[in-house]
PDB file of C-alpha atoms and ligand atoms in Angstrom:
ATOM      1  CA  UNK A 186      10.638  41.149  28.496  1.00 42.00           C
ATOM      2  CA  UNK A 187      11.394  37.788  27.362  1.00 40.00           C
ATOM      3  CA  UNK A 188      11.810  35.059  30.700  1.00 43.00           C
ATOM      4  CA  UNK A 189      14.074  31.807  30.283  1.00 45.00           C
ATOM      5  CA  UNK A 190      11.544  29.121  29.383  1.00 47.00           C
ATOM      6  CA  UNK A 191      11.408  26.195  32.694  1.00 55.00           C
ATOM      7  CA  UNK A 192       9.470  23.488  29.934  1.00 57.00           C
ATOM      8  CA  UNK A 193      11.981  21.308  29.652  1.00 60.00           C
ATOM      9  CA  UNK A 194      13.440  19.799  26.772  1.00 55.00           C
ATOM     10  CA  UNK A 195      10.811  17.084  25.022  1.00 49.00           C
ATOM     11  CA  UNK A 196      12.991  13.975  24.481  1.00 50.00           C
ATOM     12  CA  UNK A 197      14.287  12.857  21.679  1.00 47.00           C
ATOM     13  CA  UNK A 198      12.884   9.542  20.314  1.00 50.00           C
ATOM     14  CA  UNK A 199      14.953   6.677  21.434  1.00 59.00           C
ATOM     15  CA  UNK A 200      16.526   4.852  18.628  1.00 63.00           C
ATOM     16  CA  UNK A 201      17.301   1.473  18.087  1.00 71.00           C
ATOM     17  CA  UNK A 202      21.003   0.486  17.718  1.00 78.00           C
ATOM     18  CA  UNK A 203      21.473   0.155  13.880  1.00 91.00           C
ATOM     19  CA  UNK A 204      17.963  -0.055  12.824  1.00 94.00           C
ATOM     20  CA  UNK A 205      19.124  -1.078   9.493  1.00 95.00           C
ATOM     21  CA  UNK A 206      21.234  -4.027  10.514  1.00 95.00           C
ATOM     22  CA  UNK A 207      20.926  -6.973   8.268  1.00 95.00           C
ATOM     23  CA  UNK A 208      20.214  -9.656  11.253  1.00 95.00           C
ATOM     24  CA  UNK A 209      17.036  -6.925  12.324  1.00 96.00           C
ATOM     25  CA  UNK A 210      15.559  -6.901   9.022  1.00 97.00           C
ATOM     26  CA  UNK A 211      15.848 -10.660   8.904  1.00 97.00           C
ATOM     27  CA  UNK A 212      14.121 -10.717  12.369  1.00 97.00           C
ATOM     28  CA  UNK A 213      11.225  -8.498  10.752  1.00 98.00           C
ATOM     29  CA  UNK A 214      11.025  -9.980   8.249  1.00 97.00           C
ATOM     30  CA  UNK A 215      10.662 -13.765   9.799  1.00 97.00           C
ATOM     31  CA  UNK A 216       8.520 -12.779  12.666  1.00 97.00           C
ATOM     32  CA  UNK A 217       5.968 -10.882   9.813  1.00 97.00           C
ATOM     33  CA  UNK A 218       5.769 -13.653   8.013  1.00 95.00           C
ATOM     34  CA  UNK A 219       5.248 -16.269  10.305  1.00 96.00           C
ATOM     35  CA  UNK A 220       2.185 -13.792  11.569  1.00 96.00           C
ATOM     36  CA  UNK A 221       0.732 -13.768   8.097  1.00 96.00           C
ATOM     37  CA  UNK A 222       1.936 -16.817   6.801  1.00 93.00           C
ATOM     38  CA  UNK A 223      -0.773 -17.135   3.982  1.00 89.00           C
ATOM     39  CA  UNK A 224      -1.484 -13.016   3.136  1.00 89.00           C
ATOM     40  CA  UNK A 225      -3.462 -11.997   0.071  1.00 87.00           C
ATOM     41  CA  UNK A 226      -4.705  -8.829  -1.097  1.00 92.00           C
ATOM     42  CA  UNK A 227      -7.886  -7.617  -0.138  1.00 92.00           C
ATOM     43  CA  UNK A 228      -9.007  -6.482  -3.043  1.00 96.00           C
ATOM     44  CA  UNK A 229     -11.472  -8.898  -4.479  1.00 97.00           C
ATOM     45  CA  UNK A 230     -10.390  -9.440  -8.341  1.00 97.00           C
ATOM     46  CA  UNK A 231     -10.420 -11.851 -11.073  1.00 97.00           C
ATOM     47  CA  UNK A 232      -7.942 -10.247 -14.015  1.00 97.00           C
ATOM     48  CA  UNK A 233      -5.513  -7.755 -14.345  1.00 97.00           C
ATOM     49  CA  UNK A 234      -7.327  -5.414 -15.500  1.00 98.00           C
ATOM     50  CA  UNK A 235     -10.355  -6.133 -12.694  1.00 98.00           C
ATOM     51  CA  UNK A 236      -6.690  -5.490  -9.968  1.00 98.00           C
ATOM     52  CA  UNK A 237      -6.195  -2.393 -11.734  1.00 98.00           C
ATOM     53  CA  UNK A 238      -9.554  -1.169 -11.666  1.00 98.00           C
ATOM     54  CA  UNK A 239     -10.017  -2.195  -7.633  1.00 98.00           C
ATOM     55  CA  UNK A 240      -6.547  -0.598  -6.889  1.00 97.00           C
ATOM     56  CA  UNK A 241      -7.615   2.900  -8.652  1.00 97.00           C
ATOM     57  CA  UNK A 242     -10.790   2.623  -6.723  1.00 98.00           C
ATOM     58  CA  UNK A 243      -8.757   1.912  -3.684  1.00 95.00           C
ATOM     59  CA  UNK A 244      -7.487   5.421  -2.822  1.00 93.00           C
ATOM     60  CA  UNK A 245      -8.809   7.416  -0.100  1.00 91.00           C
ATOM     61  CA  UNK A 246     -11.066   4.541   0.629  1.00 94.00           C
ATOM     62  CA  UNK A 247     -11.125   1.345   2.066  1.00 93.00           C
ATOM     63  CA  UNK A 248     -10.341  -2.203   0.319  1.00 94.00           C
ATOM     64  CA  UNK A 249     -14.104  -3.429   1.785  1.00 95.00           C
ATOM     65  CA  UNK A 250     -15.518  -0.183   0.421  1.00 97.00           C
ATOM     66  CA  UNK A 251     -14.171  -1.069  -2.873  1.00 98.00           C
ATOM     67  CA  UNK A 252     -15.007  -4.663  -2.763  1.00 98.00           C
ATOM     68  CA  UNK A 253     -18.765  -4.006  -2.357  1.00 98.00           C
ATOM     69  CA  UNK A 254     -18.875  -1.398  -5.613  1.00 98.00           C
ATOM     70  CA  UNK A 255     -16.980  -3.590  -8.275  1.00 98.00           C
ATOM     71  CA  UNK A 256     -18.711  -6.320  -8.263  1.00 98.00           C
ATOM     72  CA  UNK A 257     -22.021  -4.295 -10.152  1.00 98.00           C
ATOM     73  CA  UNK A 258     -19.057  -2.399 -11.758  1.00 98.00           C
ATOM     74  CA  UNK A 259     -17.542  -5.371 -13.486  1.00 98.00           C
ATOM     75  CA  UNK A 260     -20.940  -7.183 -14.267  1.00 97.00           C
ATOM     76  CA  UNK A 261     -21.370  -4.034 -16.377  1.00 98.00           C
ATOM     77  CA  UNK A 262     -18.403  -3.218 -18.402  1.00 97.00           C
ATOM     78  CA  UNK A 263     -16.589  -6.876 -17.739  1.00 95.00           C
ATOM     79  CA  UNK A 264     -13.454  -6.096 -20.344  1.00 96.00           C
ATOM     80  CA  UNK A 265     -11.423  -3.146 -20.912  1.00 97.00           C
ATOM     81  CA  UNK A 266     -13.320  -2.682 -24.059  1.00 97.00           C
ATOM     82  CA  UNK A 267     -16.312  -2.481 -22.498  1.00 97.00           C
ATOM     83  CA  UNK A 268     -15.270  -0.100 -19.783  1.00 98.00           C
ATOM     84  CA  UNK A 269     -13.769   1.898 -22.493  1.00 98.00           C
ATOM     85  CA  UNK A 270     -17.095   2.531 -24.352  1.00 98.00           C
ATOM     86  CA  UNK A 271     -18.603   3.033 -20.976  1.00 98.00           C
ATOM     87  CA  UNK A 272     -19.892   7.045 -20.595  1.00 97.00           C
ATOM     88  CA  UNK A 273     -18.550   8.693 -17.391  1.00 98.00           C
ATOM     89  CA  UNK A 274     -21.739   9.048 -15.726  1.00 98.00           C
ATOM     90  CA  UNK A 275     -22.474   5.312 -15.741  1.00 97.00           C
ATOM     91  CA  UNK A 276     -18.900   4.862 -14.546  1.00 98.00           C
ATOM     92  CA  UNK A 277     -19.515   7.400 -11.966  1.00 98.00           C
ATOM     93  CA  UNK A 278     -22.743   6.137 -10.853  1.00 97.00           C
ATOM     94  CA  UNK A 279     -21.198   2.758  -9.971  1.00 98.00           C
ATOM     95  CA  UNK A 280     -18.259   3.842  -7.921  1.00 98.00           C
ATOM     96  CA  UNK A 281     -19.974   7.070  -6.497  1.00 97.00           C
ATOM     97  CA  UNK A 282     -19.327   5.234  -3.026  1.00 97.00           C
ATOM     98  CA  UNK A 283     -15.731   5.009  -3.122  1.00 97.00           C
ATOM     99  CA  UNK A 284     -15.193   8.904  -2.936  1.00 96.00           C
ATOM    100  CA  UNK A 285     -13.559  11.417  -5.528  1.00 97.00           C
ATOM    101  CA  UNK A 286     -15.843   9.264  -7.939  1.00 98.00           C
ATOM    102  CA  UNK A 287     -15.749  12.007 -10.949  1.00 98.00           C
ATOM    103  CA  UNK A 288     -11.603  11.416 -11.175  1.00 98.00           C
ATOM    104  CA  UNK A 289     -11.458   7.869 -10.156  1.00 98.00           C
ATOM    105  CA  UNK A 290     -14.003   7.344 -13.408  1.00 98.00           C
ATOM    106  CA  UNK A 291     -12.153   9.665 -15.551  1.00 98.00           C
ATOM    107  CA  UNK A 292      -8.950   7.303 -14.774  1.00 98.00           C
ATOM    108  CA  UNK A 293     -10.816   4.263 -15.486  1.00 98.00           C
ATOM    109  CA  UNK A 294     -12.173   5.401 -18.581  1.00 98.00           C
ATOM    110  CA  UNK A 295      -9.087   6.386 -19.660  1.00 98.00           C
ATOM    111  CA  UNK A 296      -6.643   3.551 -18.328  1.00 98.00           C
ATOM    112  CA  UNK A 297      -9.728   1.247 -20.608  1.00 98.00           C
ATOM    113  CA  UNK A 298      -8.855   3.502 -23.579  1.00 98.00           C
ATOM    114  CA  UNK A 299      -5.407   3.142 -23.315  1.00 98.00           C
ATOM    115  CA  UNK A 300      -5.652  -0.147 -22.460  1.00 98.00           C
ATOM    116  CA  UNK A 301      -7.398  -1.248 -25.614  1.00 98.00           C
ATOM    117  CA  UNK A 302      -5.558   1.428 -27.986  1.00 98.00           C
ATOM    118  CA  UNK A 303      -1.958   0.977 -26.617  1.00 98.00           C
ATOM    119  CA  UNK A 304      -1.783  -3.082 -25.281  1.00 98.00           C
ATOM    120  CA  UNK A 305      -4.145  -4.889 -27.314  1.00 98.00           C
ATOM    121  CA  UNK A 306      -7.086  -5.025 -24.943  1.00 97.00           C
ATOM    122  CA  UNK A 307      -4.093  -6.720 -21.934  1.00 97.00           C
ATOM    123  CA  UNK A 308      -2.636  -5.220 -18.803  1.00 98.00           C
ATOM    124  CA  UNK A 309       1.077  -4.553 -19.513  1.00 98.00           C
ATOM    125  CA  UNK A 310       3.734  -6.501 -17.675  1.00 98.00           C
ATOM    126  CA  UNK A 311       6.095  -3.701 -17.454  1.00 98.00           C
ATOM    127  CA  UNK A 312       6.537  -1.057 -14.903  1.00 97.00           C
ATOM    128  CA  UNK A 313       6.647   1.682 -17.213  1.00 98.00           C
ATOM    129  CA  UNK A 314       4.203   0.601 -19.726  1.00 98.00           C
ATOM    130  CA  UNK A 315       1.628   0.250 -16.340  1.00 98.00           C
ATOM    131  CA  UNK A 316       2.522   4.021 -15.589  1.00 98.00           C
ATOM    132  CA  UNK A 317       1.389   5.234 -19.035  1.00 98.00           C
ATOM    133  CA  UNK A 318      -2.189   4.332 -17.379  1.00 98.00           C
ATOM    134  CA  UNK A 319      -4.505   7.394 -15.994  1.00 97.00           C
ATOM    135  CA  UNK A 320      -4.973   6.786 -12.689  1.00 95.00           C
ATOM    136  CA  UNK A 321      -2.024   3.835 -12.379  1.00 97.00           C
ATOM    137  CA  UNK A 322       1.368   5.582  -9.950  1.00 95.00           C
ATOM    138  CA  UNK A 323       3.875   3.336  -9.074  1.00 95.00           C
ATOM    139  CA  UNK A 324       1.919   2.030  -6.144  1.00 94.00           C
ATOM    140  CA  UNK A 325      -0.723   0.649  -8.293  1.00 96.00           C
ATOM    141  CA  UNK A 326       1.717  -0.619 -11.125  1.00 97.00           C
ATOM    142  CA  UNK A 327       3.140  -2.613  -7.964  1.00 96.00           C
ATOM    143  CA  UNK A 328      -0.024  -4.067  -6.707  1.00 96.00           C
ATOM    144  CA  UNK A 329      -0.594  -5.299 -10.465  1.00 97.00           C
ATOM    145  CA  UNK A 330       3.275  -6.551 -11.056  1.00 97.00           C
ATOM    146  CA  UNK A 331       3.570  -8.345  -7.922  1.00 96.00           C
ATOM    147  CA  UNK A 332      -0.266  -9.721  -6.874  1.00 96.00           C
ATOM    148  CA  UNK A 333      -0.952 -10.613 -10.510  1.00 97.00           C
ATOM    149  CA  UNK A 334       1.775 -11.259 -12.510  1.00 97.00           C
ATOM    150  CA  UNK A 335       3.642 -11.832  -9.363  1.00 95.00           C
ATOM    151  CA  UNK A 336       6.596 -10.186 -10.500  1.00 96.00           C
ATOM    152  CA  UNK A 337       8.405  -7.548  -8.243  1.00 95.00           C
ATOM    153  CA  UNK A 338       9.990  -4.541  -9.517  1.00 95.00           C
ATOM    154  CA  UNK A 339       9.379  -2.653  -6.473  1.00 96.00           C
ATOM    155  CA  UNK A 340       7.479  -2.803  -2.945  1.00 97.00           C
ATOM    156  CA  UNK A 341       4.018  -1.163  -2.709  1.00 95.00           C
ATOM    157  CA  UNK A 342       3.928   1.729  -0.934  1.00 96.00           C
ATOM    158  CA  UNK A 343       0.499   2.426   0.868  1.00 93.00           C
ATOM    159  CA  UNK A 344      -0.412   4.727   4.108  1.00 93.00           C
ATOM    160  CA  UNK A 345       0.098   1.352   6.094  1.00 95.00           C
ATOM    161  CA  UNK A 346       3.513   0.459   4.513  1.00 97.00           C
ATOM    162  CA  UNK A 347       5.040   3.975   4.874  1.00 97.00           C
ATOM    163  CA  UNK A 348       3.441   4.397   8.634  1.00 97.00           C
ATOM    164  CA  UNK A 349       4.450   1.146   9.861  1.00 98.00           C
ATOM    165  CA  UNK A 350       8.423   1.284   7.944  1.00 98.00           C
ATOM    166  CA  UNK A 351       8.769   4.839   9.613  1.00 97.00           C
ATOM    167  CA  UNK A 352       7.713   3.116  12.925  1.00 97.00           C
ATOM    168  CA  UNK A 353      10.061   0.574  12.587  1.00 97.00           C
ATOM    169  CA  UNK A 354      12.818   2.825  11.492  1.00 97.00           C
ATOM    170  CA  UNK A 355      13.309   1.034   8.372  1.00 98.00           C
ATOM    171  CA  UNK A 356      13.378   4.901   6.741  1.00 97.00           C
ATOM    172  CA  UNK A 357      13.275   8.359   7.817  1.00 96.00           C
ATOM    173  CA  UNK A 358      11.269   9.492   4.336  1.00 97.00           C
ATOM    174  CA  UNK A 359       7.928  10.801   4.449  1.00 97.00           C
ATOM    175  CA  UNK A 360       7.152  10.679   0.695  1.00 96.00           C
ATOM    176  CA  UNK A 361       5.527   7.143  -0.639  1.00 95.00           C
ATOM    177  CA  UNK A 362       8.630   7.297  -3.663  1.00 94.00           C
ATOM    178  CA  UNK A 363      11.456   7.736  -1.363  1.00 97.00           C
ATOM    179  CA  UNK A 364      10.127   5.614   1.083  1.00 98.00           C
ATOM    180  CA  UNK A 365      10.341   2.548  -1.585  1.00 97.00           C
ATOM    181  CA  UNK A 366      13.609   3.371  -2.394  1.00 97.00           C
ATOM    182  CA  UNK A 367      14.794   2.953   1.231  1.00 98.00           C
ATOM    183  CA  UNK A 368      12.669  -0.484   1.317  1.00 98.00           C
ATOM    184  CA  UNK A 369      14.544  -1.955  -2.103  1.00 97.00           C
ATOM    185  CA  UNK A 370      17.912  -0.907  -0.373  1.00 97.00           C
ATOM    186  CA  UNK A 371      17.484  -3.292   2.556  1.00 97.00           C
ATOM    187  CA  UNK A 372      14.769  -5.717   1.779  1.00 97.00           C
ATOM    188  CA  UNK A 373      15.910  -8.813  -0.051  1.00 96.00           C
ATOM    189  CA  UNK A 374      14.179  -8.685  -3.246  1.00 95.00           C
ATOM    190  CA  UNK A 375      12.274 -12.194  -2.931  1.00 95.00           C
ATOM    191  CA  UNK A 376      10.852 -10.690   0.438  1.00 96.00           C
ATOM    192  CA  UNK A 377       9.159  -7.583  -2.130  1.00 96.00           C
ATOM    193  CA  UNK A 378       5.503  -8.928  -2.467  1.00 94.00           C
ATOM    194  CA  UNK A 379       4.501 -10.136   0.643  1.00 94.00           C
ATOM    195  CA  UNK A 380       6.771  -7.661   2.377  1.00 96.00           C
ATOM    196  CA  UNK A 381       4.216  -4.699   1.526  1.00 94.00           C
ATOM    197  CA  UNK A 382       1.121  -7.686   2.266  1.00 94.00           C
ATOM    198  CA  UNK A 383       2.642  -8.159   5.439  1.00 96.00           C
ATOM    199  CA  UNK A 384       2.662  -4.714   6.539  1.00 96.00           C
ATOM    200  CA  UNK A 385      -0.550  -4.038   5.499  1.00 94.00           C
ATOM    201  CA  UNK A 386      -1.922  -6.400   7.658  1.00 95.00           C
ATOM    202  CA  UNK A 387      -0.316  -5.515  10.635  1.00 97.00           C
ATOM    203  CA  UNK A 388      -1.112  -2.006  10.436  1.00 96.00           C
ATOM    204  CA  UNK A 389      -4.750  -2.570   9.975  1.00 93.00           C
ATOM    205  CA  UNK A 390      -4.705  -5.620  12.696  1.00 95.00           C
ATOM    206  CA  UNK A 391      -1.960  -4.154  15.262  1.00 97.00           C
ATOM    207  CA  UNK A 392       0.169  -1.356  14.758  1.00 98.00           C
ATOM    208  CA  UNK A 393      -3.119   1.123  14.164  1.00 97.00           C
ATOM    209  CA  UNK A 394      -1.781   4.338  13.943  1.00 95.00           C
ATOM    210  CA  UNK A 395      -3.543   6.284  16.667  1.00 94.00           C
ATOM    211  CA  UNK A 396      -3.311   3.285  19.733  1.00 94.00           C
ATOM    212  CA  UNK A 397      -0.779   0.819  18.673  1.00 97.00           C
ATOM    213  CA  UNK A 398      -1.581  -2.740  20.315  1.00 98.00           C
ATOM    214  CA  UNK A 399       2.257  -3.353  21.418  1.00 97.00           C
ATOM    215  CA  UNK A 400       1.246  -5.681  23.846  1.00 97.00           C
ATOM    216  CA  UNK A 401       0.362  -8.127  20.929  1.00 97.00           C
ATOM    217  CA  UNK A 402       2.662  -7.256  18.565  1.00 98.00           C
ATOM    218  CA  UNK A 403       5.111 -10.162  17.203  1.00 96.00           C
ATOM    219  CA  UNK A 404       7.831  -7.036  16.315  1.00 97.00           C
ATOM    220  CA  UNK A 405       7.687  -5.977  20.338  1.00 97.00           C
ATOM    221  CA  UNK A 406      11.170  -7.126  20.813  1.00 95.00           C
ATOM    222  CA  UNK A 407      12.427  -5.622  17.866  1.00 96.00           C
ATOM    223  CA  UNK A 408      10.379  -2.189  18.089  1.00 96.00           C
ATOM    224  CA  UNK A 409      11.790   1.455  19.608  1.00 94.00           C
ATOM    225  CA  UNK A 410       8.738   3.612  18.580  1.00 95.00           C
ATOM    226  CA  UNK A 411       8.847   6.108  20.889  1.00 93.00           C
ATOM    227  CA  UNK A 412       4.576   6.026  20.916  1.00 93.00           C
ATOM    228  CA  UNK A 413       4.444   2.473  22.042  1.00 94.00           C
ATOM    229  CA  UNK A 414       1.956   1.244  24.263  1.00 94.00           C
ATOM    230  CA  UNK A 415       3.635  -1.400  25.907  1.00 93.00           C
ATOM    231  CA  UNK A 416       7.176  -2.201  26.083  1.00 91.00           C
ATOM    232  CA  UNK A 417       9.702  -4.805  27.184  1.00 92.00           C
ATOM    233  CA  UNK A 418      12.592  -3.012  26.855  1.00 90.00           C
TER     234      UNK A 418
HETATM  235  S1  SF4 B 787       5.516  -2.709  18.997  1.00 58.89           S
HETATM  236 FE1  SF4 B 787       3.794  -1.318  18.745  1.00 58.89          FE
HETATM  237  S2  SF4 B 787       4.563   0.392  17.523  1.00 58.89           S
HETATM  238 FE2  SF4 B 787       6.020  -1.298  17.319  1.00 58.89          FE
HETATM  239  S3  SF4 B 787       5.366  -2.402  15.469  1.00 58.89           S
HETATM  240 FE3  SF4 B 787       4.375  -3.382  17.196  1.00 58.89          FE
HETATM  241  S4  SF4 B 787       2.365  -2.408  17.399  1.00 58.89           S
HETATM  242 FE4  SF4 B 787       3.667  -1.081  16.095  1.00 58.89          FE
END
């Protein structure tokens, strides 16, 4: 026989009055910016191509990770042309740190091929040229756009950025594409580049995902996560 259940009800998440207010995203925006004032991208790189390369690597592994493999990786095959006449097991041998080594290679190789066949031995400027690339999703083709050519077609969408903006209930999406959709609807455009940068930071410094550190977070005031640690409101 079934009995009437006594658990009671878990609570809904509070939510913050019109998370998507213009003045809040200002506020975000303002207070992550003057915590990062001077943000870069962690990926150690000297080209285009060398971004692209470190941002394929970058995937299921961390930016340090990737950082200690490319620098033997670049003093080997130092062009695209190089990298392109490069045999997979060489490739793989260099990255074979960085985890799922045999596809991450494959993508190199290929996005060198393509690369030299396609662009004249040159990174492409465009969004979808950058997506004809093995290996290069819109994610990478943003890192490129907007840390090299600094040119923003989008906002880069990484665990970090789509944790933190579901945190801050900039979006309600769970998927990295729909995510940046959301993002481009209420983030000023000029804000695109080091929004993502921003984030990043803060979700590797502060707002970790397991044990958020609330208590010295600069978006405190503005935050209605229902895991916060600390709260003063
Ligand atoms: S208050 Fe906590 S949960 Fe909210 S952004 Fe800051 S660290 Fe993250």
């Amino acid at each position: 026989m079934k009995t009437a259940s006594t658990k009671p009800k878990p609570k809904p998440p509070a939510r913050t009055k019109k998370p998507l207010a213009p003045a809040r995203i200002q506020a975000i925006l303002t207070a992550l910016h003057a915590a990062y004032p001077n943000v870069v991208c962690a990926l150690h790189h000297t080209s285009a191509w060398e971004l692209t390369v470190a941002t394929i690597l970058s995937a299921q592994c961390t930016d340090a990770r990737v950082n200690l493999v490319t620098p033997a990786l670049f003093k080997a095959f130092p062009t695209p042309k190089a990298m392109a006449a490069a045999s997979l097991p060489e490739i793989e041998e260099l990255i074979r740190t960085t985890g799922f080594f045999r596809n991450k290679a494959k993508n190199i190789q290929g996005a060198a091929r393509t690369v030299v066949s396609d662009f004249g031995g040159e990174i492409p400027r465009t969004m979808p040229e950058l997506l004809t690339l093995p290996g290069v999703a819109r994610k990478t083709a943003n890192v490129v756009l907007g840390v090299w050519f600094h040119i923003a077609v989008g906002i880069v969408v990484d665990t970090h950025v789509l944790r933190l903006s579901r945190r801050l209930e900039l979006t309600r999406n769970t998927t990295p594409e729909k995510v940046e959709k959301d993002l481009i609807k209420i983030i000023p455009s000029d804000h695109w580049i080091d929004f993502s940068h921003e984030l990043i930071h803060h979700g590797r410094a502060i707002c970790i995902a397991r044990k958020p550190r609330c208590a010295d977070c600069t978006l405190e005031p503005l935050c209605n996560a229902p895991d916060k640690t600390f709260s003063t409101h």
